[in-house]
Amino acid sequence: MSEHIATIEWSRGDQPFLDKRYARAHDWRFDGGAEVRGSSAPSDLVPPPLSDPAAVDPEEALVAALSSCHMLFFLAFAAKAGFVVDSYRDEAVGVLGRDERGKTSITAVALRPAVTFSGALLPDAAAIDDLHHRAHGACYIANSIRAEVTIEPR
């Protein structure tokens, strides 16, 4: 098995804190050197400037991680099958709601990949469905979450 490390850092600075009007923006740092600005999702509860609409919120990050994981397995399975993938674009959508336990959670994620192929061997619809089915079954993130995940190829 392997470990995956992220360093999350926030500092209050000179902001008041107990009135709950502190900025939620923070930094995500990854072992390869990538840095991403994070924040709570802008909402009525945490409106800008307390949240940063330009930053990635944890809910978006979960949806992106799921989509990315699915894509990486899809590409690997397509290559193994001899299909040349030219492009892959997913406009994934996660839904935040109440789950069966009454907890607020990501209850559903729709992956909506549009994949372009080229070459002598092109997959038919059944082969594409199989690639998505296998990618979903192998995806570590999909295997780690409770949300219903649907795949709606475009």
CSV table of C-alpha atoms in Angstrom, one decimal, residues 34-139:
chain,number,residue,atom,x,y,z
A,34,ALA,CA,1.8,21.7,-6.2
A,35,GLU,CA,-0.1,24.4,-4.2
A,36,VAL,CA,-3.8,25.0,-4.4
A,37,ARG,CA,-5.8,27.7,-2.7
A,38,GLY,CA,-8.6,26.2,-0.7
A,39,SER,CA,-11.7,27.8,1.0
A,40,SER,CA,-15.1,26.9,2.3
A,41,ALA,CA,-17.7,27.0,-0.5
A,42,PRO,CA,-19.2,30.5,-0.9
A,43,SER,CA,-22.7,30.3,0.6
A,44,ASP,CA,-25.2,32.2,2.7
A,45,LEU,CA,-23.5,30.7,5.8
A,46,VAL,CA,-20.0,31.8,4.7
A,47,PRO,CA,-20.3,34.6,2.1
A,48,PRO,CA,-17.4,36.3,0.4
A,49,PRO,CA,-15.0,37.7,1.6
A,50,LEU,CA,-15.1,35.1,4.4
A,51,SER,CA,-14.9,32.5,1.7
A,52,ASP,CA,-12.9,32.7,-1.5
A,53,PRO,CA,-15.0,31.9,-4.6
A,54,ALA,CA,-11.8,31.6,-6.7
A,55,ALA,CA,-10.4,28.9,-4.4
A,56,VAL,CA,-11.2,25.1,-4.5
A,57,ASP,CA,-13.7,24.0,-1.8
A,58,PRO,CA,-13.5,20.5,-0.3
A,59,GLU,CA,-16.7,19.4,-2.0
A,60,GLU,CA,-15.3,20.4,-5.4
A,61,ALA,CA,-12.1,18.7,-4.6
A,62,LEU,CA,-13.9,15.4,-3.8
A,63,VAL,CA,-15.8,15.6,-7.1
A,64,ALA,CA,-12.5,16.4,-9.0
A,65,ALA,CA,-10.7,13.5,-7.2
A,66,LEU,CA,-13.4,11.1,-8.2
A,67,SER,CA,-13.5,12.3,-11.8
A,68,SER,CA,-9.7,12.2,-12.1
A,69,CYS,CA,-9.4,8.7,-10.6
A,70,HIS,CA,-12.1,7.4,-12.9
A,71,MET,CA,-10.4,9.0,-15.9
A,72,LEU,CA,-7.0,7.6,-15.1
A,73,PHE,CA,-8.4,4.0,-14.9
A,74,PHE,CA,-10.4,4.6,-18.1
A,75,LEU,CA,-7.3,5.7,-19.9
A,76,ALA,CA,-5.3,2.7,-18.7
A,77,PHE,CA,-8.0,0.2,-19.6
A,78,ALA,CA,-8.5,1.8,-23.1
A,79,ALA,CA,-4.8,1.7,-23.8
A,80,LYS,CA,-4.6,-2.0,-22.7
A,81,ALA,CA,-7.5,-2.7,-25.1
A,82,GLY,CA,-5.8,-1.0,-28.0
A,83,PHE,CA,-8.0,2.0,-28.2
A,84,VAL,CA,-6.3,5.4,-28.8
A,85,VAL,CA,-7.8,8.2,-26.7
A,86,ASP,CA,-7.2,11.7,-28.0
A,87,SER,CA,-9.1,13.6,-25.4
A,88,TYR,CA,-11.2,13.1,-22.3
A,89,ARG,CA,-13.3,15.9,-20.7
A,90,ASP,CA,-15.6,15.4,-17.7
A,91,GLU,CA,-18.0,18.0,-16.5
A,92,ALA,CA,-18.7,16.2,-13.2
A,93,VAL,CA,-21.3,17.4,-10.8
A,94,GLY,CA,-21.6,16.6,-7.1
A,95,VAL,CA,-24.8,17.1,-5.0
A,96,LEU,CA,-24.6,18.1,-1.4
A,97,GLY,CA,-27.6,17.0,0.6
A,98,ARG,CA,-28.8,14.9,3.5
A,99,ASP,CA,-27.9,11.3,3.4
A,100,GLU,CA,-29.9,8.3,4.9
A,101,ARG,CA,-28.2,9.1,8.3
A,102,GLY,CA,-29.5,12.7,8.3
A,103,LYS,CA,-25.9,14.0,7.8
A,104,THR,CA,-25.0,16.6,5.2
A,105,SER,CA,-22.8,14.9,2.7
A,106,ILE,CA,-22.1,14.5,-1.0
A,107,THR,CA,-25.0,12.3,-1.8
A,108,ALA,CA,-24.5,11.9,-5.5
A,109,VAL,CA,-21.9,12.5,-8.2
A,110,ALA,CA,-22.6,12.4,-11.9
A,111,LEU,CA,-19.6,11.9,-14.1
A,112,ARG,CA,-20.2,13.2,-17.6
A,113,PRO,CA,-17.1,12.2,-19.7
A,114,ALA,CA,-16.8,13.1,-23.3
A,115,VAL,CA,-14.1,10.9,-24.9
A,116,THR,CA,-12.6,11.2,-28.3
A,117,PHE,CA,-10.9,8.2,-30.0
A,118,SER,CA,-8.8,7.8,-33.1
A,119,GLY,CA,-6.9,5.1,-34.8
A,120,ALA,CA,-7.6,1.8,-36.6
A,121,LEU,CA,-9.5,0.2,-33.7
A,122,LEU,CA,-12.4,2.3,-32.4
A,123,PRO,CA,-14.6,1.2,-29.5
A,124,ASP,CA,-18.3,0.7,-30.0
A,125,ALA,CA,-20.9,1.8,-27.4
A,126,ALA,CA,-20.7,-1.5,-25.5
A,127,ALA,CA,-16.9,-1.3,-25.3
A,128,ILE,CA,-17.1,2.3,-24.0
A,129,ASP,CA,-19.6,1.3,-21.4
A,130,ASP,CA,-17.4,-1.6,-20.4
A,131,LEU,CA,-14.4,0.7,-20.0
A,132,HIS,CA,-16.4,3.0,-17.8
A,133,HIS,CA,-17.8,0.1,-15.8
A,134,ARG,CA,-14.3,-1.3,-15.2
A,135,ALA,CA,-12.9,2.2,-14.4
A,136,HIS,CA,-15.6,2.8,-11.8
A,137,GLY,CA,-15.0,-0.6,-10.2
A,138,ALA,CA,-11.3,0.0,-10.0
A,139,CYS,CA,-11.3,3.7,-8.9
